[in-house]
XYZ file of C-alpha atoms in Angstrom:
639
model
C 100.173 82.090 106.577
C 97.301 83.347 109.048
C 99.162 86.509 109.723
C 98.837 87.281 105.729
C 95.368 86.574 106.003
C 95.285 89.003 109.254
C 96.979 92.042 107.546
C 95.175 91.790 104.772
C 91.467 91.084 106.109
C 91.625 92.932 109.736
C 90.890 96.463 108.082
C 88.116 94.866 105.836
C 86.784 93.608 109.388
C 86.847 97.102 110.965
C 85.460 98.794 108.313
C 82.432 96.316 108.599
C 81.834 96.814 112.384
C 82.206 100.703 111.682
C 80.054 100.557 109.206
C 77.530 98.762 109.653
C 77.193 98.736 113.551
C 79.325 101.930 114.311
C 75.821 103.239 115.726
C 75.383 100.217 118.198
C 79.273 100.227 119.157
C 78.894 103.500 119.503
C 82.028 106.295 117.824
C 84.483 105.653 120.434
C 84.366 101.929 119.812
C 84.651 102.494 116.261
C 87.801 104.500 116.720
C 89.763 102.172 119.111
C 88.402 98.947 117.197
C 89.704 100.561 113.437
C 92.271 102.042 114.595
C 93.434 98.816 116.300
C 92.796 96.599 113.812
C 94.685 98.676 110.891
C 97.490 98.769 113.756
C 97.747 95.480 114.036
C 97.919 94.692 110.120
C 101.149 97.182 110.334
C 103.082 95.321 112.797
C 102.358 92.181 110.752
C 103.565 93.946 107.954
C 106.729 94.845 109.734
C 107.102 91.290 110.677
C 106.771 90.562 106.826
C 109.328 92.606 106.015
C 111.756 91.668 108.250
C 111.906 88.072 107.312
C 111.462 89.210 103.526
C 114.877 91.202 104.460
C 116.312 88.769 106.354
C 115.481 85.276 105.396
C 114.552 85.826 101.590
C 111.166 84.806 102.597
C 108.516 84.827 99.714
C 105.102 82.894 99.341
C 102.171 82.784 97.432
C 98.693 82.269 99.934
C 96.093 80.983 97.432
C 92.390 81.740 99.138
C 90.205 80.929 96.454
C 89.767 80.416 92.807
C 87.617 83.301 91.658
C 87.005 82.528 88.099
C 87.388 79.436 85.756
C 85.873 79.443 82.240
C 87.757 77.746 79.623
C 91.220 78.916 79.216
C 90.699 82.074 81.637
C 91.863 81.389 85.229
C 92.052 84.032 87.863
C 92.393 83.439 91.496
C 92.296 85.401 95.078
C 96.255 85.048 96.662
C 97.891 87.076 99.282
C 101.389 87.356 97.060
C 104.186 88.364 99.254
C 107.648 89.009 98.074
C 110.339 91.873 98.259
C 107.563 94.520 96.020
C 104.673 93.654 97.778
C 106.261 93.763 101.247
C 107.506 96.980 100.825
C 103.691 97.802 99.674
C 102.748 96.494 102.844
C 104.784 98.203 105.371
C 104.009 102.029 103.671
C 99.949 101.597 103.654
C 99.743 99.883 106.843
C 101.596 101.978 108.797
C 100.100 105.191 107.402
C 97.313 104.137 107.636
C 97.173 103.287 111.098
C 98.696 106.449 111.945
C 96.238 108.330 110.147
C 93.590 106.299 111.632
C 94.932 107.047 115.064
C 95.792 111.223 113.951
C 91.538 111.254 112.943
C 90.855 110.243 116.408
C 91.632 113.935 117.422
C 91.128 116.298 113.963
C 87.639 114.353 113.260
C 86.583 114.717 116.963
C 83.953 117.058 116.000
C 82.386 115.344 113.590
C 79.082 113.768 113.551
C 79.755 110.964 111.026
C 82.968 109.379 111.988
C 81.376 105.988 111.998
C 81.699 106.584 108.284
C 84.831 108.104 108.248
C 86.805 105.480 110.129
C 84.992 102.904 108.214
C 85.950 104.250 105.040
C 89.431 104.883 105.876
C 89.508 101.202 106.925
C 88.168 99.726 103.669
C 90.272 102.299 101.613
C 92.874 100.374 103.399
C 91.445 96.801 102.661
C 91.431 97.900 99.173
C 94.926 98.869 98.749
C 96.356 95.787 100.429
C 94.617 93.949 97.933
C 95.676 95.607 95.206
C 99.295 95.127 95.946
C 98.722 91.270 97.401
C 97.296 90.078 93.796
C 99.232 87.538 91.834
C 97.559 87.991 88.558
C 95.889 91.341 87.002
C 92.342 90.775 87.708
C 92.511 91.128 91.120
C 94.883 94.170 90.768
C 91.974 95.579 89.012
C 89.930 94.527 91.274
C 91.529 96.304 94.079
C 92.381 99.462 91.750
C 88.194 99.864 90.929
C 88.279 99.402 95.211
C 90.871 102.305 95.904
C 88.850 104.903 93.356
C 85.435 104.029 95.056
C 86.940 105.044 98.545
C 89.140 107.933 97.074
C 85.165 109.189 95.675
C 83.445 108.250 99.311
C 86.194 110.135 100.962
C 86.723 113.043 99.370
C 83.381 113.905 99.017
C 82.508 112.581 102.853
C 81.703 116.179 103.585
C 78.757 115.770 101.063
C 76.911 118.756 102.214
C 79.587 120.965 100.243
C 79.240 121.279 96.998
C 82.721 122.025 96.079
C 83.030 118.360 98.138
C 81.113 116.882 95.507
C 82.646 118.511 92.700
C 85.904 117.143 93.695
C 84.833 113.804 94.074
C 82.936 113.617 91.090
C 85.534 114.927 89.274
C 88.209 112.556 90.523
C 86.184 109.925 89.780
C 85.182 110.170 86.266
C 89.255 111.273 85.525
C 90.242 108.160 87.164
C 87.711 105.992 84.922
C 89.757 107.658 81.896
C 93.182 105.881 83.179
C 91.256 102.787 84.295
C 89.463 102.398 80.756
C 93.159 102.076 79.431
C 94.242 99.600 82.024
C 91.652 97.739 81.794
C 92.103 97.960 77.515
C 95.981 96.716 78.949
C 94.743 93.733 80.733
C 92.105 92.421 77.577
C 95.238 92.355 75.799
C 96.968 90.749 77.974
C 95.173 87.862 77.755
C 94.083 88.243 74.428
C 98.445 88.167 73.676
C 99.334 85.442 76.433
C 96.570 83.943 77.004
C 96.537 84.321 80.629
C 96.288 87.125 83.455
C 98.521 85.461 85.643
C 102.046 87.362 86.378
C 103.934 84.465 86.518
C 102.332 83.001 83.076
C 102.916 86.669 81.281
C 106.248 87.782 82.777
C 108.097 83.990 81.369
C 106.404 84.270 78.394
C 107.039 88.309 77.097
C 110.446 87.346 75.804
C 108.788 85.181 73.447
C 106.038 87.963 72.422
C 108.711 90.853 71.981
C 107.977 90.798 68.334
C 104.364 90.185 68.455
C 102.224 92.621 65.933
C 98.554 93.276 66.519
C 96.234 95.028 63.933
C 93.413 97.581 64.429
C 91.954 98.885 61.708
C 94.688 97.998 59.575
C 97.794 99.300 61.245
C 99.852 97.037 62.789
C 100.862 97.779 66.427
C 103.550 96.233 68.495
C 101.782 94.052 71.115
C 104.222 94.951 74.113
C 104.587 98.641 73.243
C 100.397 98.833 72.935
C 100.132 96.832 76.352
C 102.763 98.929 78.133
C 101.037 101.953 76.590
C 97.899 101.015 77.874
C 98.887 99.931 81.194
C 101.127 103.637 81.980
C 97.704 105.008 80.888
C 96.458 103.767 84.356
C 98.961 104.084 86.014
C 98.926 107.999 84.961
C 95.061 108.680 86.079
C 95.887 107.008 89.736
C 99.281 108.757 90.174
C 97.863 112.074 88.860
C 100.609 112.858 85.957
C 100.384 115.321 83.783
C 96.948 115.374 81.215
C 95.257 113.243 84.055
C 96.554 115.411 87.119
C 93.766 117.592 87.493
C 91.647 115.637 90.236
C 94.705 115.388 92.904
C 94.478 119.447 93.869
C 90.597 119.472 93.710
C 90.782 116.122 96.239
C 92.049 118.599 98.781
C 88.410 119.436 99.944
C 88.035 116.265 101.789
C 89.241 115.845 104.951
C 93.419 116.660 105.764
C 93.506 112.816 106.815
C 92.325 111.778 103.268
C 94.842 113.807 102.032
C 97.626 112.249 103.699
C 96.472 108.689 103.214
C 95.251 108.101 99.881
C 96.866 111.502 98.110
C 100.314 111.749 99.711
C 101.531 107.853 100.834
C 99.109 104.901 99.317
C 96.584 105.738 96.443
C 98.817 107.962 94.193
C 101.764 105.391 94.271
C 99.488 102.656 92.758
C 100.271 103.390 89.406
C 104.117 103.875 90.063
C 103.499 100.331 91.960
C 102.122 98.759 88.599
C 104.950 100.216 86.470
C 107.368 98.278 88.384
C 105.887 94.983 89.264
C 105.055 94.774 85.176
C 109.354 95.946 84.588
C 109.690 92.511 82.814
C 107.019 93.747 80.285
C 108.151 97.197 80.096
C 111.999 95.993 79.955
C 111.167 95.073 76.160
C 109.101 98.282 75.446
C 111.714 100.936 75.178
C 109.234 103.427 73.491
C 107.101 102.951 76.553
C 110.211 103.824 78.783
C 110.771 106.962 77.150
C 107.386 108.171 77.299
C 107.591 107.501 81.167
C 110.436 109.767 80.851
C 108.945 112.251 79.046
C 105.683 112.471 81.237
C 106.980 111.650 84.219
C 109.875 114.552 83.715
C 107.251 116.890 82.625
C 104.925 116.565 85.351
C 107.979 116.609 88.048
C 108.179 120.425 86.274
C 104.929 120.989 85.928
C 103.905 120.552 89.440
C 106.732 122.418 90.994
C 105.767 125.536 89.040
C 102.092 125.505 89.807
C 103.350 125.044 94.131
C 105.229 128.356 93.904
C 102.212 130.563 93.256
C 99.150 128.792 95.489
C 98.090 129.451 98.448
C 96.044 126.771 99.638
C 98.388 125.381 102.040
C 97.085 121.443 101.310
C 97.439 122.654 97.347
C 100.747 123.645 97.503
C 101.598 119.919 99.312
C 99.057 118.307 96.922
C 101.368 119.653 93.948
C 104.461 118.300 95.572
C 103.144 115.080 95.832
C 102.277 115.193 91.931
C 105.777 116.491 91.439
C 107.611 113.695 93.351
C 105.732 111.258 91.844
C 107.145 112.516 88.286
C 110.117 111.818 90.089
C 109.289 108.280 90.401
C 108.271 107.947 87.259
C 111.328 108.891 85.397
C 113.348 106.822 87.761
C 111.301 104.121 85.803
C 111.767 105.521 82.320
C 115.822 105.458 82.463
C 115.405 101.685 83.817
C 116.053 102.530 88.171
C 112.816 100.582 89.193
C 114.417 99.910 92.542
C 115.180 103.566 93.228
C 111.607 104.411 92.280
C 110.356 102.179 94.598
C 112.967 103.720 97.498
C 111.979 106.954 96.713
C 108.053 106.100 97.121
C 108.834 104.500 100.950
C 110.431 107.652 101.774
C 108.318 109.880 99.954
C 105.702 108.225 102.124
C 106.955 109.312 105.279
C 107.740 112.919 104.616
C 104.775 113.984 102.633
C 102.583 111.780 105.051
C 104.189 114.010 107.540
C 103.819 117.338 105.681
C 100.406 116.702 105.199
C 98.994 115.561 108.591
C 101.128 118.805 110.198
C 99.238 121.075 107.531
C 95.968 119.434 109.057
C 97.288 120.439 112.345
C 97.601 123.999 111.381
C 94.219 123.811 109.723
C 92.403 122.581 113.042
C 94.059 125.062 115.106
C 92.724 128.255 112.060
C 89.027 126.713 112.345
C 89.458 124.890 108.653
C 91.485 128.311 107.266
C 93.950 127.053 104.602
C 95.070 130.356 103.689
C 98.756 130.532 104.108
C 98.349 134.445 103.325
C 96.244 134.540 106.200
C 98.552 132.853 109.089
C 101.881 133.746 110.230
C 103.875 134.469 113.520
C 102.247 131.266 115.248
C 105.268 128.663 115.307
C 106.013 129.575 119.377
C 101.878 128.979 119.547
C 103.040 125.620 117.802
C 106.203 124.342 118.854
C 105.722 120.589 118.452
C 103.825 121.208 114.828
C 106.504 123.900 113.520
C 109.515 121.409 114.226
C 107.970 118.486 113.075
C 107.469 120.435 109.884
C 110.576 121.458 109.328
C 111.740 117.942 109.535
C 109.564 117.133 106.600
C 110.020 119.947 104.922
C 113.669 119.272 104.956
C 113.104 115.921 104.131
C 111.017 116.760 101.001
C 113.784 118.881 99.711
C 116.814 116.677 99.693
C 118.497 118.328 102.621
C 121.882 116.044 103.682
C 121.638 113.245 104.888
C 117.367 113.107 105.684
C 115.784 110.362 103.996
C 114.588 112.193 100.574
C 118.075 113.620 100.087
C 119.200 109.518 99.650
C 116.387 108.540 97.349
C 115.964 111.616 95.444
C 119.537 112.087 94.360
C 119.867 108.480 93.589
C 117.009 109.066 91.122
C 119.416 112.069 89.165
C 122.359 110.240 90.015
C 121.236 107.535 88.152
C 119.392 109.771 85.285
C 122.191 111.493 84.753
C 124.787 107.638 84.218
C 122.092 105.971 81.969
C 123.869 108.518 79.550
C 121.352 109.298 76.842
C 119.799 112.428 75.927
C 116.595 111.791 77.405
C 118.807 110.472 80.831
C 120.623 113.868 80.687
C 117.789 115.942 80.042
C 115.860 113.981 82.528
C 118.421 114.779 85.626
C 118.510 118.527 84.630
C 115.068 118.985 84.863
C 115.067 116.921 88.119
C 117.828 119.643 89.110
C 115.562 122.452 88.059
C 112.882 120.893 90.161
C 114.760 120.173 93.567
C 115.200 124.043 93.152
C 112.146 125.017 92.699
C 111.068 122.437 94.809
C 112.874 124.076 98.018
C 111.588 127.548 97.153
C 107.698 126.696 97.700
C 108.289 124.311 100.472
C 110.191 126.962 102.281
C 107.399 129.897 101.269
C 104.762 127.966 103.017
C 106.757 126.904 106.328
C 107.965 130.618 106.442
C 104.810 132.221 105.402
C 102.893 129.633 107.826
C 104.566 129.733 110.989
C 106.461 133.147 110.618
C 106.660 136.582 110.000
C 103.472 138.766 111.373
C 100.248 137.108 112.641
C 97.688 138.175 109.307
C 94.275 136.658 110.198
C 91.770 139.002 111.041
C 88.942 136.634 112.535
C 91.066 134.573 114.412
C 92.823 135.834 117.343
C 96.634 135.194 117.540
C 95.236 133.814 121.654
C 93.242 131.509 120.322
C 95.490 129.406 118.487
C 96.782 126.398 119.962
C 99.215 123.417 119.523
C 97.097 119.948 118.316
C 95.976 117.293 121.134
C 98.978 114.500 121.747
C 96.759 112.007 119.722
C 97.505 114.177 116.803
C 101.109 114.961 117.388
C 102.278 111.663 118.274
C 101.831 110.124 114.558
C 103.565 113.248 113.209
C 106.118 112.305 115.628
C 106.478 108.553 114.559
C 106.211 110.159 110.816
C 109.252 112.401 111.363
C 111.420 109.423 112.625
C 110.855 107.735 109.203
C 111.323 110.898 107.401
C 114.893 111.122 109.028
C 115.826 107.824 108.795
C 114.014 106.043 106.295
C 116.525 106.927 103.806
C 120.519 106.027 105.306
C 118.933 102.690 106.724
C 117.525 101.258 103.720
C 119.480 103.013 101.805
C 121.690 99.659 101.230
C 118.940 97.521 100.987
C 117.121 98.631 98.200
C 119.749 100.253 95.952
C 123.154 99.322 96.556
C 124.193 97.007 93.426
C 124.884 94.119 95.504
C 122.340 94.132 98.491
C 119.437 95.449 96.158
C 120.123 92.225 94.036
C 119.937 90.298 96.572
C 116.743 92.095 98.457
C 114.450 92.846 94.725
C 115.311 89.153 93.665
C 112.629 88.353 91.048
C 110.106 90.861 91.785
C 112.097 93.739 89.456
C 113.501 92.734 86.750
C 117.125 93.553 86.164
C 119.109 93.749 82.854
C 122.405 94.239 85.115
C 123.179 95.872 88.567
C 123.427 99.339 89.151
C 126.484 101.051 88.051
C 129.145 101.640 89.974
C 130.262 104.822 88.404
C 129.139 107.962 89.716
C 128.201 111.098 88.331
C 130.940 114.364 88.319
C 131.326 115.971 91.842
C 130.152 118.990 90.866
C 126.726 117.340 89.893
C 127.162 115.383 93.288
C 127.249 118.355 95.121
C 125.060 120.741 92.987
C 121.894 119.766 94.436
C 122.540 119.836 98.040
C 124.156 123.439 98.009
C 121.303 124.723 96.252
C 118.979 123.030 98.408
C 120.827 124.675 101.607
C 121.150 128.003 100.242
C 117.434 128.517 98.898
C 116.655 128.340 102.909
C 117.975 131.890 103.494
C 117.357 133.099 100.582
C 113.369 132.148 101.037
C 113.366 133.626 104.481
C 114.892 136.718 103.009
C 112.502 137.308 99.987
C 109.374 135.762 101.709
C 109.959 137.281 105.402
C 112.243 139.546 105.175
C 111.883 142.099 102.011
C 108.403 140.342 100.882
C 108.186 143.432 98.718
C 110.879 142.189 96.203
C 108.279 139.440 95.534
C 105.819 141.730 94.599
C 107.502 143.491 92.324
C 109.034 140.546 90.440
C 105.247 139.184 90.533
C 104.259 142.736 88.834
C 106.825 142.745 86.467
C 106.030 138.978 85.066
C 102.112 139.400 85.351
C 101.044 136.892 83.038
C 103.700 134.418 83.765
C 102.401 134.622 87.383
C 99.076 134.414 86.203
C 99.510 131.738 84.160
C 100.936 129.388 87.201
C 98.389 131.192 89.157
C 95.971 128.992 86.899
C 97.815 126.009 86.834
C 98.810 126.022 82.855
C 94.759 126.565 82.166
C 94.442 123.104 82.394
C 91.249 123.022 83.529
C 89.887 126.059 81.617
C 91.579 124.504 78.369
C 89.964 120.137 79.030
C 86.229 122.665 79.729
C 86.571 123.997 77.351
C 87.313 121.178 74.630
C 85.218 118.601 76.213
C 83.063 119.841 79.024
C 81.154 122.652 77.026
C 81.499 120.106 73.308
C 80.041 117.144 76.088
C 77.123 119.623 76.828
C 76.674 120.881 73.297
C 76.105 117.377 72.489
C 73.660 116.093 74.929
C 71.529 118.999 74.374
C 71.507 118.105 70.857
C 70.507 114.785 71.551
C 68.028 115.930 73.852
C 65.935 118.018 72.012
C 66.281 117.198 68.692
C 66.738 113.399 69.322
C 65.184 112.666 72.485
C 62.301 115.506 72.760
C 61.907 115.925 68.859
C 61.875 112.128 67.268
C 62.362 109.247 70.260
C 59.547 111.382 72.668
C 57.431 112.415 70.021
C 56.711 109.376 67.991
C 57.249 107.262 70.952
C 55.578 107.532 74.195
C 54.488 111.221 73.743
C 52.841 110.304 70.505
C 51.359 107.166 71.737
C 49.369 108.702 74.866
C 48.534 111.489 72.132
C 46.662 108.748 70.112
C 45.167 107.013 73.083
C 43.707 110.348 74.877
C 42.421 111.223 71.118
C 40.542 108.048 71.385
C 39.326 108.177 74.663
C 37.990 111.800 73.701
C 36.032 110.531 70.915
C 34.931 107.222 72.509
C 33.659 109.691 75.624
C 31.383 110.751 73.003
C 29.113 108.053 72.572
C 28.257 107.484 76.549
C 25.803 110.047 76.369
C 23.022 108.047 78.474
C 20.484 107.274 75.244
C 19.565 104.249 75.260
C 19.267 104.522 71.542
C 22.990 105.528 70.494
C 23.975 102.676 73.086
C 22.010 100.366 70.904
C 23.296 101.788 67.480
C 26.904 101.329 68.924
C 26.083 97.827 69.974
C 24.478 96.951 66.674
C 27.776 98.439 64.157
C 29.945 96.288 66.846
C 27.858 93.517 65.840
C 28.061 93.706 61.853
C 31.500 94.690 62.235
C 32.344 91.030 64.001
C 29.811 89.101 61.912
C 32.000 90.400 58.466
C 35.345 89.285 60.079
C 33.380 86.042 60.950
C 32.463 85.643 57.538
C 35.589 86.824 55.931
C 38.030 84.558 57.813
């Protein structure tokens, strides 16, 4: 029990003594103590999920009851079972080896009392999140993650286009957090309780449950499930409510991998599962998860082929994967969602902290078109690089070629049109996929040195403080995936592991898929590498003139679908229409001039003409005095 409570509270304790006393520890202090602390909270973690593997173990830590009002109970636990271990293991450790990588890429900055702080409470915030037992403090935690998600992307404040980014992932985030939150009212307004334990026995008994608003009738679970993917698609940037994650690139590379590649994005995917009884009943829901999570997966990938903003391009294959993840859940593979997030968490953690590496060796130039030729400059970044890269594409036997094919192995044997239609646009994807990942290692590392105010001599491999995490990283990103692989979604062992925290409707089929769509994936995978090299090293002028010959195709990637052009367009510029309405017509116009304008009108009118009479006659003074008089002596009489 008090290592639950140490995991959990040790990074809220760091981020105090950062925090608040950072200046009186002084910065190396603040490093060694968060970093420490957020270290130690991993190997409890580990220990966690070792006897969660091992021994079944599961438990329920009750710390206080936070609020009791008539029927409405809610309570602070630490809730540990198979889910929430898993949770446990992926932000603690990397967290703490972000912590430890910002040790050596922040070293130049004057605020990293702040940062380190911040990166420790993001950290608090998340394991809260995923430790609740009941909705409220999910919520609770969620509101926690988007506050530090805002303080850290916009921790370079003095940057506008820092703000912007913040600001702008904060208000899309309240848009998916406004629907949770609509999810968890009715939640209790349908079961009477917030608890998961009290709502996941009872939804069988609610299936058929109909709710009316303004007189249509709504199916309660389909509206709740609704609701809740509503969050779940603002904190794991899918499509409509993807636009912060790119724009969240201008905070620091470390943000980037922690709350944007490994932690804060998987939230959402996090909720979808641990509500699966709910959603098991909701098979609308399921196949809108499909649909959007599908759709983004394609979405993404097209967008990564054309930037080249080095972080962008990762930031889109994070969005991509995690459309992955989400149609894992809409065809009913919650497990293989979840082992595709704990690998996806090593090899994008991986890819982004070895971006940041590049970064800190081009002075803060993310400009893949203006590196090149550096990977013998780089040795231990390139490598570890290529590891994730091949990672991230499925390559044989790394740990996303396990979990990703699983997901279209098991799209493709739910064997409905959405399930088909789902794995061939997972297909389309992987390919796609490989291309841009390839383009920016190849692009990055190779070919001719470009950048003309930074000398090729001056660039230099990271500090071993740096490396080493990327090294610990790349171990999980080969691994990861052929020794859990069992564990979490072999029909047997994944029964046994998930137990009660994902609901099943029967194990995972034995069947398997045709061998050419077995073997489809991988081949294309392994030939796109040469084929990359070739068009983006080798002959880079076939790429121009397929980009000249589909100009507005380009162009339109180039823009990202105009999805930001297209939401200013309806809303930003209609949002400002409207409040200058109400500003001059409403506000200047009516509310100012009848109201406070208008009132200090009338009294400075008054004063003017009462100004008048003190004009130092003692005569007029006694006039004055003497209508003041009969005035009073007629109300006297009157009344």
């Amino acid at each position: 029990m008090q290592l639950g409570y140490l995991m959990v509270f040790l990074p809220l304790l760091g981020a105090v003594l950062s925090g608040f006393f950072g200046k009186i520890i002084g910065v190396r202090n603040s490093e060694i103590i968060t970093s420490f602390f957020v270290s130690i909270s991993a190997i409890i973690s580990c220990i966690i999920f070792y006897n969660v593997i091992v021994n079944s173990y599961s438990n329920n830590f009750l710390l206080f009851n936070w609020i009791n009002s008539g029927s409405f109970n809610a309570s602070w636990s630490i809730y540990i079972d198979s889910l929430s271990s898993l949770m446990f293991v992926v932000i603690t450790i990397v967290s703490s080896l972000v912590h430890i990588y910002s040790i050596g890429y922040m070293s130049h900055d004057p605020h990293k009392n702040r940062f380190m702080s911040y990166l420790s409470l993001f950290t608090f915030s998340m394991l809260i999140l995923v430790s609740s037992d009941n909705f409220l403090q999910l919520f609770f935690g969620w509101e926690g993650v988007g506050l530090c998600s805002y303080l850290l992307i916009g921790f370079w404040f003095k940057k506008e286009t820092a703000n912007a980014a913040a600001i702008k992932a904060f208000i899309v985030n309240r848009i998916g957090d406004f629907g949770l939150a609509l999810g968890i009212f009715l939640i209790f307004y349908v079961f009477g309780t917030v608890n998961y334990e009290g709502v996941f026995s009872e939804v069988n008994n609610f299936s058929n449950n109909e709710i009316s608003f303004l007189g249509i009738k709504f199916n309660a679970i389909n509206l709740i499930c609704i609701l809740l993917f509503i969050g779940a698609m603002g904190k794991s940037a899918q499509i409509f409510l993807h636009t912060w994650l790119p724009d969240a690139m201008e905070g620091p590379t470390p943000v980037s991998a922690l709350i944007h590649a490994a932690t804060m994005v998987t939230a959402g995917v996090f909720l979808i599962v641990r509500c699966s009884p709910i959603y098991e009943f909701s098979e609308l829901a399921l196949n809108i998860i499909t649909i959007i999570g599908m759709s983004t997966a394609f979405f993404a990938a097209t967008v990564a082929l054309v930037q080249n903003d080095i972080k962008k391009i990762i930031a889109y294959s994070t969005c991509s994967q995690l459309g992955y993840m989400f149609f894992a859940i809409g065809v009913g593979a919650y497990n293989v969602a979840m082992f595709h997030l704990f690998t996806h968490a090593f090899f994008k953690a991986l890819l982004f902290l070895g971006a940041g590496s590049v970064i800190h060796s081009f002075q803060n130039q993310q400009n893949i078109d203006e590196m090149g030729g550096i990977w013998k400059k780089m040795p231990y970044t390139w490598i570890l690089m290529i590891i994730g890269t091949l990672a991230l594409t499925g390559f044989p036997f790394l740990s996303g070629f396990y979990s990703k094919d699983a997901i279209l192995e098991f799209a493709y044997l739910k064997g409905t049109t959405i399930g088909y239609l789902a794995a061939g646009v997972g297909v389309l994807t992987a390919l796609m996929t490989s291309i841009y990942s390839w383009r920016l290692l190849f692009k990055t590392f190779h070919g001719t040195y470009k950048n003309t105010k930074i000398k090729l001599e001056s660039i230099h491999e990271s500090p071993m403080v740096m490396i080493i995490p990327l090294i610990i990283l790349s171990i999980g990103a080969v691994f990861s995936g052929i020794i859990f692989k069992d564990i979490f979604i072999s029909s047997s062992s994944s029964i046994n592991f998930w137990k009660d925290s994902i609901y099943f409707f029967q194990p995972l089929s034995q069947e398997h898929p045709p061998a050419w769509f077995l073997y489809m994936t991988p081949i294309i995978v392994t030939l796109s590498i040469p084929i990359a090299y070739y068009i983006f090293i080798k002959k880079t002028l076939i790429i121009k003139l397929f980009v000249d010959a589909n100009y507005p195709i380009y162009k339109f990637l180039k823009n990202k679908w105009y999805f930001d052009e297209l939401y200013d367009f309806i809303f930003i510029k209609s949002c400002k229409k409207l409040g200058i309405f109400f500003w001059k017509k409403i506000d200047i116009n009516i509310i100012d001039k009848f109201g406070p304008d208008g009132i200090s009108r009338l009294v400075k009118l008054f004063s003017f003409l009462a100004v008048k009479f003190q004009s130092g006659f003692i005569y007029q003074y006694a006039f004055v005095m003497l209508i003041g008089f009969s005035v009073l002596l007629t109300f006297l009489i009157l009344y």
